[in-house]
Amino acid sequence: MTTATAPISSKAGRSHLQETLFSWLAPAQEDKQDLSHVWVVAAEIVVQPKIAKVADYRGSFKAAEGLRIDALEVYCKGCRRPYDEVTGRDCTAKIDNRHLIGGDRSTRAKRKIPVPPTNARLVPGGRIQRRGIDAYVGGVSRPPR
């Protein structure tokens, strides 16, 4: 019985296998997070009735080349802050998004249940069907026309 021996290259050898097996032990290179703002412009454009119909249906439309657009406001898409207030600073929405949800939910005040007026009387309503074909036909699953 004979065995053939061939020189083992560094890519096919054990050292290569060890590199792939223990690559997770190497210190990870941390990618620097992009904290820059994404600027958007709220605009006002005068359009023809046909384009207005398309824009209302699709939510977008194509503007003609050379069309002048009046900018109403320039703000960051992430943190929703005006350009002149936050230019030159990092976007707070990419750092911590709590300001957009009303603060830290564990510390903010709970919603108050409205108190009915003293002369109000509660009248029980009928049962609302939320499942099945009756819900679909009754307008619960879709808005009534």
PDB file of C-alpha atoms in Angstrom:
ATOM      1  CA  MET A   1       0.000   0.000   0.000  1.00  0.00           C
ATOM      2  CA  THR A   2       1.448   3.307  -1.051  1.00  0.00           C
ATOM      3  CA  THR A   3       0.410   6.799  -0.155  1.00  0.00           C
ATOM      4  CA  ALA A   4       1.079   9.841  -2.208  1.00  0.00           C
ATOM      5  CA  THR A   5       2.375  12.907  -0.487  1.00  0.00           C
ATOM      6  CA  ALA A   6       2.199  16.370  -1.911  1.00  0.00           C
ATOM      7  CA  PRO A   7       3.415  19.629  -0.513  1.00  0.00           C
ATOM      8  CA  ILE A   8       0.636  21.464   1.343  1.00  0.00           C
ATOM      9  CA  SER A   9       0.197  25.077   0.410  1.00  0.00           C
ATOM     10  CA  SER A  10      -0.454  27.651   3.098  1.00  0.00           C
ATOM     11  CA  LYS A  11      -4.039  28.142   1.904  1.00  0.00           C
ATOM     12  CA  ALA A  12      -4.872  24.450   2.100  1.00  0.00           C
ATOM     13  CA  GLY A  13      -2.833  23.732   5.225  1.00  0.00           C
ATOM     14  CA  ARG A  14      -3.737  23.701   8.880  1.00  0.00           C
ATOM     15  CA  SER A  15      -2.707  27.278   9.443  1.00  0.00           C
ATOM     16  CA  HIS A  16      -5.435  28.429   7.086  1.00  0.00           C
ATOM     17  CA  LEU A  17      -8.015  26.309   8.919  1.00  0.00           C
ATOM     18  CA  GLN A  18      -6.911  27.714  12.235  1.00  0.00           C
ATOM     19  CA  GLU A  19      -7.234  31.262  10.925  1.00  0.00           C
ATOM     20  CA  THR A  20     -10.823  30.668   9.913  1.00  0.00           C
ATOM     21  CA  LEU A  21     -11.707  28.783  13.093  1.00  0.00           C
ATOM     22  CA  PHE A  22     -10.300  31.358  15.467  1.00  0.00           C
ATOM     23  CA  SER A  23     -10.955  34.545  13.533  1.00  0.00           C
ATOM     24  CA  TRP A  24     -13.656  35.509  16.028  1.00  0.00           C
ATOM     25  CA  LEU A  25     -10.978  35.761  18.741  1.00  0.00           C
ATOM     26  CA  ALA A  26      -9.213  38.607  16.965  1.00  0.00           C
ATOM     27  CA  PRO A  27     -10.209  42.077  18.123  1.00  0.00           C
ATOM     28  CA  ALA A  28     -13.110  43.253  16.014  1.00  0.00           C
ATOM     29  CA  GLN A  29     -12.636  46.368  13.972  1.00  0.00           C
ATOM     30  CA  GLU A  30     -15.424  48.674  15.008  1.00  0.00           C
ATOM     31  CA  ASP A  31     -17.096  50.442  12.134  1.00  0.00           C
ATOM     32  CA  LYS A  32     -17.578  54.081  12.889  1.00  0.00           C
ATOM     33  CA  GLN A  33     -21.287  54.866  12.871  1.00  0.00           C
ATOM     34  CA  ASP A  34     -22.408  57.527  10.419  1.00  0.00           C
ATOM     35  CA  LEU A  35     -24.085  60.209  12.559  1.00  0.00           C
ATOM     36  CA  SER A  36     -24.642  62.749   9.797  1.00  0.00           C
ATOM     37  CA  HIS A  37     -28.028  64.264   9.058  1.00  0.00           C
ATOM     38  CA  VAL A  38     -30.171  63.322   6.067  1.00  0.00           C
ATOM     39  CA  TRP A  39     -31.582  66.628   4.843  1.00  0.00           C
ATOM     40  CA  VAL A  40     -35.012  66.851   3.236  1.00  0.00           C
ATOM     41  CA  VAL A  41     -36.943  69.827   1.922  1.00  0.00           C
ATOM     42  CA  ALA A  42     -40.638  70.486   2.417  1.00  0.00           C
ATOM     43  CA  ALA A  43     -41.676  72.063  -0.854  1.00  0.00           C
ATOM     44  CA  GLU A  44     -44.593  73.788  -2.499  1.00  0.00           C
ATOM     45  CA  ILE A  45     -45.097  73.155  -6.213  1.00  0.00           C
ATOM     46  CA  VAL A  46     -47.890  74.456  -8.429  1.00  0.00           C
ATOM     47  CA  VAL A  47     -49.046  71.640 -10.742  1.00  0.00           C
ATOM     48  CA  GLN A  48     -51.722  71.022 -13.348  1.00  0.00           C
ATOM     49  CA  PRO A  49     -54.947  69.233 -12.297  1.00  0.00           C
ATOM     50  CA  LYS A  50     -53.870  66.063 -14.142  1.00  0.00           C
ATOM     51  CA  ILE A  51     -50.557  65.911 -12.231  1.00  0.00           C
ATOM     52  CA  ALA A  52     -52.368  66.662  -8.957  1.00  0.00           C
ATOM     53  CA  LYS A  53     -54.636  63.658  -9.552  1.00  0.00           C
ATOM     54  CA  VAL A  54     -51.637  61.378 -10.187  1.00  0.00           C
ATOM     55  CA  ALA A  55     -49.795  62.742  -7.144  1.00  0.00           C
ATOM     56  CA  ASP A  56     -52.832  62.195  -4.938  1.00  0.00           C
ATOM     57  CA  TYR A  57     -53.266  58.603  -6.150  1.00  0.00           C
ATOM     58  CA  ARG A  58     -49.623  57.492  -6.226  1.00  0.00           C
ATOM     59  CA  GLY A  59     -48.116  59.751  -3.600  1.00  0.00           C
ATOM     60  CA  SER A  60     -45.490  60.970  -6.081  1.00  0.00           C
ATOM     61  CA  PHE A  61     -45.154  62.578  -9.488  1.00  0.00           C
ATOM     62  CA  LYS A  62     -42.501  63.528 -12.028  1.00  0.00           C
ATOM     63  CA  ALA A  63     -41.525  67.177 -12.180  1.00  0.00           C
ATOM     64  CA  ALA A  64     -40.615  68.863 -15.428  1.00  0.00           C
ATOM     65  CA  GLU A  65     -36.993  69.783 -16.066  1.00  0.00           C
ATOM     66  CA  GLY A  66     -36.151  73.322 -15.057  1.00  0.00           C
ATOM     67  CA  LEU A  67     -39.165  73.607 -12.722  1.00  0.00           C
ATOM     68  CA  ARG A  68     -38.540  76.046  -9.880  1.00  0.00           C
ATOM     69  CA  ILE A  69     -39.609  74.716  -6.480  1.00  0.00           C
ATOM     70  CA  ASP A  70     -40.210  76.914  -3.446  1.00  0.00           C
ATOM     71  CA  ALA A  71     -38.668  75.379  -0.312  1.00  0.00           C
ATOM     72  CA  LEU A  72     -40.902  75.849   2.720  1.00  0.00           C
ATOM     73  CA  GLU A  73     -38.594  74.206   5.230  1.00  0.00           C
ATOM     74  CA  VAL A  74     -35.308  72.276   5.321  1.00  0.00           C
ATOM     75  CA  TYR A  75     -35.010  69.694   8.099  1.00  0.00           C
ATOM     76  CA  CYS A  76     -33.348  66.389   8.987  1.00  0.00           C
ATOM     77  CA  LYS A  77     -35.329  63.293   8.058  1.00  0.00           C
ATOM     78  CA  GLY A  78     -34.126  61.412  11.150  1.00  0.00           C
ATOM     79  CA  CYS A  79     -34.350  63.871  14.031  1.00  0.00           C
ATOM     80  CA  ARG A  80     -36.938  66.183  12.413  1.00  0.00           C
ATOM     81  CA  ARG A  81     -35.009  69.290  13.498  1.00  0.00           C
ATOM     82  CA  PRO A  82     -34.602  72.423  11.315  1.00  0.00           C
ATOM     83  CA  TYR A  83     -31.380  72.908   9.365  1.00  0.00           C
ATOM     84  CA  ASP A  84     -30.309  76.106  11.123  1.00  0.00           C
ATOM     85  CA  GLU A  85     -30.674  74.556  14.607  1.00  0.00           C
ATOM     86  CA  VAL A  86     -28.623  71.383  14.112  1.00  0.00           C
ATOM     87  CA  THR A  87     -26.195  72.069  11.286  1.00  0.00           C
ATOM     88  CA  GLY A  88     -22.680  71.030  12.255  1.00  0.00           C
ATOM     89  CA  ARG A  89     -23.861  68.634  15.002  1.00  0.00           C
ATOM     90  CA  ASP A  90     -24.514  64.886  14.959  1.00  0.00           C
ATOM     91  CA  CYS A  91     -28.022  63.602  14.292  1.00  0.00           C
ATOM     92  CA  THR A  92     -29.617  62.821  17.672  1.00  0.00           C
ATOM     93  CA  ALA A  93     -31.978  60.257  16.131  1.00  0.00           C
ATOM     94  CA  LYS A  94     -29.003  58.061  15.208  1.00  0.00           C
ATOM     95  CA  ILE A  95     -27.552  58.353  18.711  1.00  0.00           C
ATOM     96  CA  ASP A  96     -30.707  58.019  20.815  1.00  0.00           C
ATOM     97  CA  ASN A  97     -34.226  58.058  19.410  1.00  0.00           C
ATOM     98  CA  ARG A  98     -36.097  58.606  22.687  1.00  0.00           C
ATOM     99  CA  HIS A  99     -36.896  62.248  21.987  1.00  0.00           C
ATOM    100  CA  LEU A 100     -39.131  61.182  19.099  1.00  0.00           C
ATOM    101  CA  ILE A 101     -41.246  58.875  21.264  1.00  0.00           C
ATOM    102  CA  GLY A 102     -41.834  61.331  24.087  1.00  0.00           C
ATOM    103  CA  GLY A 103     -38.877  60.487  26.312  1.00  0.00           C
ATOM    104  CA  ASP A 104     -38.004  57.391  28.299  1.00  0.00           C
ATOM    105  CA  ARG A 105     -41.157  55.276  28.565  1.00  0.00           C
ATOM    106  CA  SER A 106     -40.272  53.966  32.035  1.00  0.00           C
ATOM    107  CA  THR A 107     -40.122  57.448  33.581  1.00  0.00           C
ATOM    108  CA  ARG A 108     -42.708  59.479  31.698  1.00  0.00           C
ATOM    109  CA  ALA A 109     -46.195  60.041  33.091  1.00  0.00           C
ATOM    110  CA  LYS A 110     -48.934  57.635  32.111  1.00  0.00           C
ATOM    111  CA  ARG A 111     -51.895  58.798  30.071  1.00  0.00           C
ATOM    112  CA  LYS A 112     -54.786  60.084  32.096  1.00  0.00           C
ATOM    113  CA  ILE A 113     -58.165  58.442  31.636  1.00  0.00           C
ATOM    114  CA  PRO A 114     -60.696  61.149  30.790  1.00  0.00           C
ATOM    115  CA  VAL A 115     -63.332  61.708  33.452  1.00  0.00           C
ATOM    116  CA  PRO A 116     -66.859  61.909  32.030  1.00  0.00           C
ATOM    117  CA  PRO A 117     -68.996  64.926  32.985  1.00  0.00           C
ATOM    118  CA  THR A 118     -71.179  64.570  36.079  1.00  0.00           C
ATOM    119  CA  ASN A 119     -74.435  64.565  34.115  1.00  0.00           C
ATOM    120  CA  ALA A 120     -73.179  61.978  31.562  1.00  0.00           C
ATOM    121  CA  ARG A 121     -74.853  58.579  31.313  1.00  0.00           C
ATOM    122  CA  LEU A 122     -73.141  55.499  29.844  1.00  0.00           C
ATOM    123  CA  VAL A 123     -75.257  53.754  27.224  1.00  0.00           C
ATOM    124  CA  PRO A 124     -74.203  50.189  26.334  1.00  0.00           C
ATOM    125  CA  GLY A 125     -73.686  49.661  22.608  1.00  0.00           C
ATOM    126  CA  GLY A 126     -74.084  46.593  20.457  1.00  0.00           C
ATOM    127  CA  ARG A 127     -71.477  43.905  19.958  1.00  0.00           C
ATOM    128  CA  ILE A 128     -68.916  44.711  17.251  1.00  0.00           C
ATOM    129  CA  GLN A 129     -67.937  41.786  15.039  1.00  0.00           C
ATOM    130  CA  ARG A 130     -64.183  42.042  14.374  1.00  0.00           C
ATOM    131  CA  ARG A 131     -63.572  38.636  12.750  1.00  0.00           C
ATOM    132  CA  GLY A 132     -64.959  36.760   9.803  1.00  0.00           C
ATOM    133  CA  ILE A 133     -66.996  37.799   6.810  1.00  0.00           C
ATOM    134  CA  ASP A 134     -69.354  39.943   8.881  1.00  0.00           C
ATOM    135  CA  ALA A 135     -66.425  42.135   9.938  1.00  0.00           C
ATOM    136  CA  TYR A 136     -65.316  42.548   6.328  1.00  0.00           C
ATOM    137  CA  VAL A 137     -68.788  43.395   5.083  1.00  0.00           C
ATOM    138  CA  GLY A 138     -69.478  45.605   8.095  1.00  0.00           C
ATOM    139  CA  GLY A 139     -66.512  47.865   7.410  1.00  0.00           C
ATOM    140  CA  VAL A 140     -64.255  46.849  10.317  1.00  0.00           C
ATOM    141  CA  SER A 141     -61.488  45.363   8.154  1.00  0.00           C
ATOM    142  CA  ARG A 142     -61.711  48.128   5.569  1.00  0.00           C
ATOM    143  CA  PRO A 143     -62.901  51.712   5.814  1.00  0.00           C
ATOM    144  CA  PRO A 144     -66.506  52.320   4.741  1.00  0.00           C
ATOM    145  CA  ARG A 145     -66.945  54.063   1.381  1.00  0.00           C
TER     146      ARG A 145
END
